[in-house]
Coordinates of C-alpha atoms in Angstrom, one line a residue:
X10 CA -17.1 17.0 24.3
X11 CA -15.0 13.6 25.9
X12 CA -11.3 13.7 26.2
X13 CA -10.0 10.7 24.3
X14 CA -8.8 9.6 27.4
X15 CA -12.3 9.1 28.2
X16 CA -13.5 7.2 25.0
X17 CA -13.5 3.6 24.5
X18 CA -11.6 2.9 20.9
X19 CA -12.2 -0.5 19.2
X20 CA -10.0 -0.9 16.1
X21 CA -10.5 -3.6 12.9
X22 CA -7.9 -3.9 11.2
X23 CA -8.4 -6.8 9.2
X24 CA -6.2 -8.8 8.3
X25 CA -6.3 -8.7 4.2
X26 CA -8.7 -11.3 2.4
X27 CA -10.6 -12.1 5.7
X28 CA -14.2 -10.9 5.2
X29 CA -13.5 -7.2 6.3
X30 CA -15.8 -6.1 3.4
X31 CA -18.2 -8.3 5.0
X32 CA -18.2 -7.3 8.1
X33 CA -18.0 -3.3 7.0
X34 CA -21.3 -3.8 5.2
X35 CA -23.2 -4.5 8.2
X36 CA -21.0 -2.0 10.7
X37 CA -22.2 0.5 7.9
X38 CA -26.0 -0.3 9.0
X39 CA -25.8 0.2 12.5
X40 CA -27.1 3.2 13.8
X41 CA -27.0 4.0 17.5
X42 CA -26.6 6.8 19.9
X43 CA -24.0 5.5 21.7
X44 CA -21.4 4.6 19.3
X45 CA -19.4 6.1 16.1
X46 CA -18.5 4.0 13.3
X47 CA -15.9 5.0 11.0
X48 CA -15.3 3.2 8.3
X49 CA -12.2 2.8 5.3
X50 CA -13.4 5.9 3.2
X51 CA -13.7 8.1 6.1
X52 CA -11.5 11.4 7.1
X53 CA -10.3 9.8 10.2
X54 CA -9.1 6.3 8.4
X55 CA -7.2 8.3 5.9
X56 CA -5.1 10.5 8.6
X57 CA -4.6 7.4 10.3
X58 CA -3.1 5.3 7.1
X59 CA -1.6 8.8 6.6
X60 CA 0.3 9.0 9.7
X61 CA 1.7 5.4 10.1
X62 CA 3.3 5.8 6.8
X63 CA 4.2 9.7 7.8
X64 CA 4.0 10.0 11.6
X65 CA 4.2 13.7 12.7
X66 CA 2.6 16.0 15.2
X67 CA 0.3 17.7 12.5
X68 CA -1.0 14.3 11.1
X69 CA -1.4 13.5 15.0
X70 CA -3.4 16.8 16.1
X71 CA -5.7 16.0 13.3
X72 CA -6.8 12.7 14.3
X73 CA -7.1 13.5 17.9
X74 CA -8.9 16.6 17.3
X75 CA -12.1 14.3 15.3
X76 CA -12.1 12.1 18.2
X77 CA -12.1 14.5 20.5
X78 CA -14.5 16.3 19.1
X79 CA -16.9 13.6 19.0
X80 CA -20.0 13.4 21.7
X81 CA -19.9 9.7 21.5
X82 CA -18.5 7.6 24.4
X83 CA -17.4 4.5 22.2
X84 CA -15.6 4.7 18.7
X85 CA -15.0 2.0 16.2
X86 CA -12.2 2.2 13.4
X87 CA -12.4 -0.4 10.1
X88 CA -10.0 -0.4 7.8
X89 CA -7.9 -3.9 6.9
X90 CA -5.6 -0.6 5.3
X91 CA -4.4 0.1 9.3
X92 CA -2.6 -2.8 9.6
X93 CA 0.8 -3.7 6.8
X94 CA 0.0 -4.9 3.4
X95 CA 1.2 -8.3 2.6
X96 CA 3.6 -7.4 -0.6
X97 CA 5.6 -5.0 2.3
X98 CA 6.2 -8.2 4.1
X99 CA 5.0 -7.0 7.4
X100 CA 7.8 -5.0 7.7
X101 CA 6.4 -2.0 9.9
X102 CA 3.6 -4.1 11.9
X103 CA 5.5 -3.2 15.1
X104 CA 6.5 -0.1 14.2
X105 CA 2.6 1.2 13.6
X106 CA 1.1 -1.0 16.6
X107 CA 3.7 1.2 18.7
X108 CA 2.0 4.0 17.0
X109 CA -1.3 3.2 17.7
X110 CA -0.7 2.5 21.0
X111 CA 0.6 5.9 21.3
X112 CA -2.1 7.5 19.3
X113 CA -5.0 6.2 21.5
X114 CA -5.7 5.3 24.8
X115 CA -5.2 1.5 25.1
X116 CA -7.7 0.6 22.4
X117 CA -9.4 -2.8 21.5
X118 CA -8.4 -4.5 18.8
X119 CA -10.7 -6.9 16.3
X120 CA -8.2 -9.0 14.4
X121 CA -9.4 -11.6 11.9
X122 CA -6.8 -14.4 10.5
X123 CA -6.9 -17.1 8.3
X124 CA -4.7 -20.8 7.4
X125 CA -2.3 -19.5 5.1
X126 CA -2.4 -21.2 2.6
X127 CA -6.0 -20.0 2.2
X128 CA -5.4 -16.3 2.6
X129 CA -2.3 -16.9 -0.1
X130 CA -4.5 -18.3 -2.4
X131 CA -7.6 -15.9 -2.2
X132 CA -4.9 -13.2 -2.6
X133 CA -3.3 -14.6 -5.8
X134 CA -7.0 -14.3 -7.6
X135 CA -7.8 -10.9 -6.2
X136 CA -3.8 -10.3 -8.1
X137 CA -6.0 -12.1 -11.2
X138 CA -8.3 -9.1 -11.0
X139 CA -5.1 -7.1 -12.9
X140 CA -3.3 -9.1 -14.2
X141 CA -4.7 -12.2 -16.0
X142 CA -1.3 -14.1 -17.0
X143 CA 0.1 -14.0 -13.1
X144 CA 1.2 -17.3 -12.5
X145 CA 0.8 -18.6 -8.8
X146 CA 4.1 -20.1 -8.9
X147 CA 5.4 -16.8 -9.4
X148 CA 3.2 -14.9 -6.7
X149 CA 4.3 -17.3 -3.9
X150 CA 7.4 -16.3 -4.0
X151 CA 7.7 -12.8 -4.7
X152 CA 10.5 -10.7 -2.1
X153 CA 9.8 -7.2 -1.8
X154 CA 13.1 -5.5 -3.3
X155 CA 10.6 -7.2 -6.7
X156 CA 8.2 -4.1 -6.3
X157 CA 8.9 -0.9 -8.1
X158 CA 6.5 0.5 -6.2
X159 CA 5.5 0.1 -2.9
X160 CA 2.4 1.9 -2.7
X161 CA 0.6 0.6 -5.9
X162 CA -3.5 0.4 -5.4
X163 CA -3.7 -3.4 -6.2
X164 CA -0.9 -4.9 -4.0
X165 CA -1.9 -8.2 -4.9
X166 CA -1.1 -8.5 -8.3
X167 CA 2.9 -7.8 -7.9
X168 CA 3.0 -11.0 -5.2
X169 CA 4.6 -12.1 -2.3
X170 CA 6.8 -14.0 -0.2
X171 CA 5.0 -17.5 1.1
X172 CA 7.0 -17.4 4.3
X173 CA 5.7 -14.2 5.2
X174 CA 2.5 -15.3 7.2
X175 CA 3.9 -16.4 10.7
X176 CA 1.4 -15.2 12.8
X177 CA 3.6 -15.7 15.7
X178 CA 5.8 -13.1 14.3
X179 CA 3.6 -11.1 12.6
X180 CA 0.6 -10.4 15.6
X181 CA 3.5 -10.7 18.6
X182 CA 2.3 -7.2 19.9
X183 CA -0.5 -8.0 19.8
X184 CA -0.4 -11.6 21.6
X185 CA 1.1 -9.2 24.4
X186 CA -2.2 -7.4 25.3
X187 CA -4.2 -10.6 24.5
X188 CA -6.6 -9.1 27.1
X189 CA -7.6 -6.0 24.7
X190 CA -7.7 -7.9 21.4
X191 CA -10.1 -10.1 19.8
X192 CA -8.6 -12.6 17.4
X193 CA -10.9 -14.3 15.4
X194 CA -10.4 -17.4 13.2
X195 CA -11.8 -16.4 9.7
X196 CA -12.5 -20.5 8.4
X197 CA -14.6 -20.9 11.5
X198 CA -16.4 -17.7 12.3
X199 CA -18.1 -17.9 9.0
X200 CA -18.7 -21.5 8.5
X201 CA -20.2 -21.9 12.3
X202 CA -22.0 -18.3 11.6
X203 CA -21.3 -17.0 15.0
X204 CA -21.8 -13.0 15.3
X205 CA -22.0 -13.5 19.3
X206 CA -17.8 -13.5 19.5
X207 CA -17.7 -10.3 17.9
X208 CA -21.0 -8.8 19.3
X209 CA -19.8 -9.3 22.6
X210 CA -16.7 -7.3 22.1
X211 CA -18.2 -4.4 20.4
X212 CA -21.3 -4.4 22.6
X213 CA -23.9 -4.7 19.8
X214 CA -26.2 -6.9 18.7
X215 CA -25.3 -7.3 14.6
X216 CA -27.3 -9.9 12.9
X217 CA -25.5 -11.0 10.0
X218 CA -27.3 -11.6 7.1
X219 CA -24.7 -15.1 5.9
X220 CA -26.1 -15.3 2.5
X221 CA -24.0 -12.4 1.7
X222 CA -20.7 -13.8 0.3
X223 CA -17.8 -11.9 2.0
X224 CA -15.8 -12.1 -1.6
X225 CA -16.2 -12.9 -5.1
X226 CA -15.8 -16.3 -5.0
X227 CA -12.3 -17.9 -5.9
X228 CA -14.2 -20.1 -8.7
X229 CA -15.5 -16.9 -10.4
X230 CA -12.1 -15.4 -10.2
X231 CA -10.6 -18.6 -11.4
X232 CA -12.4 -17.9 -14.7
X233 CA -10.0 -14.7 -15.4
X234 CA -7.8 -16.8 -16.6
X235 CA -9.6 -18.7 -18.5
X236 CA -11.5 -15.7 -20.3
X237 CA -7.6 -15.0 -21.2
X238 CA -7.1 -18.3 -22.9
X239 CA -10.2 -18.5 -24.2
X240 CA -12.2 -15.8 -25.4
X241 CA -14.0 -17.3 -28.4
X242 CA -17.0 -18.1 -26.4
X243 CA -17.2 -15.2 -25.4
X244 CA -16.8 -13.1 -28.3
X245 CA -19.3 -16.1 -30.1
X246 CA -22.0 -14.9 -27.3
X247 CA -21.4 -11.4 -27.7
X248 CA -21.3 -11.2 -31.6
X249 CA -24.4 -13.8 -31.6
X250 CA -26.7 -10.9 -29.8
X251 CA -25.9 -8.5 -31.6
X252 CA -26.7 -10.4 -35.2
X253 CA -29.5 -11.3 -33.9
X254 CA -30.9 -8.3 -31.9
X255 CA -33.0 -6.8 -35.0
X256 CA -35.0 -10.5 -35.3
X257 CA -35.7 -10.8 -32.3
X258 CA -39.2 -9.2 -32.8
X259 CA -39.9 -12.7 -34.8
X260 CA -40.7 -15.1 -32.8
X261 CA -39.2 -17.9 -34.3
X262 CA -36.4 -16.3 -35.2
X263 CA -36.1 -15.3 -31.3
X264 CA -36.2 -18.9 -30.6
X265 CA -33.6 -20.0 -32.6
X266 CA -31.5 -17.4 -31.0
X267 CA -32.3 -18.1 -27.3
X268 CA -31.6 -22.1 -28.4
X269 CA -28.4 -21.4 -29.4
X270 CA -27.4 -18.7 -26.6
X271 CA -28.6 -21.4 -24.3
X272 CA -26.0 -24.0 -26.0
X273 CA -22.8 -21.5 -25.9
X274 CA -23.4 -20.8 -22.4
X275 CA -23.4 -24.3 -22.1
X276 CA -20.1 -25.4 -24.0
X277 CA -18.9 -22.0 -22.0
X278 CA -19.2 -23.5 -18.9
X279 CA -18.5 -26.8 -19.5
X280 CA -15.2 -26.0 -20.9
X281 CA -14.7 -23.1 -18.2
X282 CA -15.0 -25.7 -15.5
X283 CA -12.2 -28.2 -16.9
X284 CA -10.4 -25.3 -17.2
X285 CA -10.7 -24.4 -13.5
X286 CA -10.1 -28.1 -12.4
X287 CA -7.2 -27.9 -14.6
X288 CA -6.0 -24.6 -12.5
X289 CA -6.7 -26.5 -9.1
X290 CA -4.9 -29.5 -9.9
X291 CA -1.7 -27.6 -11.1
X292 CA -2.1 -25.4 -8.0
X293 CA -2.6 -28.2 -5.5
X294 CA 1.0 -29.1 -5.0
X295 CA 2.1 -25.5 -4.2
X296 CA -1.0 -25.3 -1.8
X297 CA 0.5 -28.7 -0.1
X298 CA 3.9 -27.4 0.5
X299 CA 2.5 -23.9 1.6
X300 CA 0.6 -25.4 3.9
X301 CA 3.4 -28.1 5.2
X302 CA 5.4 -25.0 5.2
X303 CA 3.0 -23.0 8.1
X304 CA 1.7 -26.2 9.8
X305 CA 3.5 -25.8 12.8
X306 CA 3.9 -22.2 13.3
X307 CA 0.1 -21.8 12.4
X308 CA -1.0 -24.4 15.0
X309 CA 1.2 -23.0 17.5
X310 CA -0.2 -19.5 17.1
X311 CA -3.5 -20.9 17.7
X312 CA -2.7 -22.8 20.9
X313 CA -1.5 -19.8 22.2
X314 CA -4.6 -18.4 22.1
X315 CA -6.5 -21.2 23.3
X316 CA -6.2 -20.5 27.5
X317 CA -7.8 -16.9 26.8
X318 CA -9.8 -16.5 23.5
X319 CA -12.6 -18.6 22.4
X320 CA -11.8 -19.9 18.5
X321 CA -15.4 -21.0 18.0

């Protein structure tokens, strides 16, 4: 058994809507002797989340006693859940890097961020997910005295405040120990497909398999809305199967059917994708300012990495 003092910890801790999924989905394949991987669902994740919301000594033994417990020299932590939601308005990021720091013994930190305006918008359709008539006018700017409740599963569908994503603000701890944290540009680490910045941090050798998308794409999402506007296609395709299900022994009859499945599908998507350009073109203005809004704060942040970290 290794004292914690004696264990080298490595943290993820996402940020939100920055290919953590992704990047859990191959940590979850790695097998090796010389590392544990714990991952969001695990005991250890769950006491953790449990005791920056709760901190106290018996939420603290807990953890301490699994990593003490474990044979394993090194120890890696995912969960985007570690670090503040967005709808809390990064209220208590100091507060549970402080506890953190305390927790462990000077871990590593894997941090992934994003252009705002991006991770804003990838939000708002995850929020589409629940609730199809959210307006992204109205998501942007969401304050957090709006939420009833705090602690509601799908965070993204109540909103939040535009303003709130100044990294400079936000990841200040963590720009203090730039020496144990890897911050890693989301936009560029998956279009340029470079493992090798986070491989040589963890001390692994992932291979990423790219074709994998990270999220359900925004267009996909995009279509929520549009399946709330206009579900007669739909419905049409769905009621048109299930006429024509007893016929389809009959080959002609069968033929008929898959003719005119082939042309709903095809008024479905037609009309689907003037929707979404529709959707885009109302949003782009909003995106605009959002981005004008972060464009110096955000390009400050990352020149302030520059001198030490690698951006790919």
């Amino acid at each position: 058994m290794k004292n914690i003092d004696e264990k080298k910890i490595i943290l993820h801790i996402g940020l939100h809507k920055t290919g953590s999924t992704f990047i859990q989905s191959h940590l979850n394949l790695i097998d090796d002797d010389n590392y544990r991987i714990y991952l969001k669902k695990s005991q250890i994740v769950i006491l953790i989340i449990k005791y920056l919301k709760e901190p106290n000594d018996n939420n603290k033994e807990e953890i301490l006693s699994i990593i003490n417990k474990e044979e394993r020299k090194n120890i890696l932590i995912s969960s985007e859940e570690i670090f503040e939601k967005p709808n809390h308005e990064f209220k208590d990021v100091s507060k549970r890097f402080k506890l953190l720091e305390e927790l462990f013994n000077k871990p590593r930190y894997i941090i992934f961020f994003r252009e705002p305006s991006s991770i804003i918008y990838s939000g708002y359709f995850q929020g589409l997910k629940k609730s199809h008539s959210l307006k992204f006018e109205n998501f942007v700017n969401k304050n957090i005295n709006d939420h009833k409740n705090r602690n509601s599963y799908n965070h993204w569908a109540r909103g939040l405040d535009y303003k709130i994503y100044n990294y400079n603000h936000i990841l200040k701890d963590y720009l203090k120990i730039k020496d144990r944290v890897l911050l890693i540009e989301y936009e560029e680490f998956f279009k340029e497909k470079k493992e090798s910045i986070l491989n040589n941090f963890i001390g692994f050798n992932i291979r990423f398999n790219w074709n994998l998308r990270e999220n359900i794409s925004l267009k996909n999402l995009s279509h929520l809305e549009f399946y709330n506007k206009y579900l007669f296609f739909k419905l049409l395709k769905f009621f048109w199967i299930k006429i024509n299900k007893p016929f389809y022994k009959f080959k002609s009859a069968n033929d008929i059917s898959i003719k005119v499945l082939v042309l709903i599908n095809f008024l479905n998507k037609f009309i689907s994708q003037k929707h979404l350009k529709k959707i885009e073109y109302d949003h782009q203005k909003i995106l605009k300012d959002i981005k004008d809004y972060h464009s110096k704060n955000y390009n400050e942040f990352k020149n302030r990495l520059k001198p030490d970290i690698n951006l790919m």
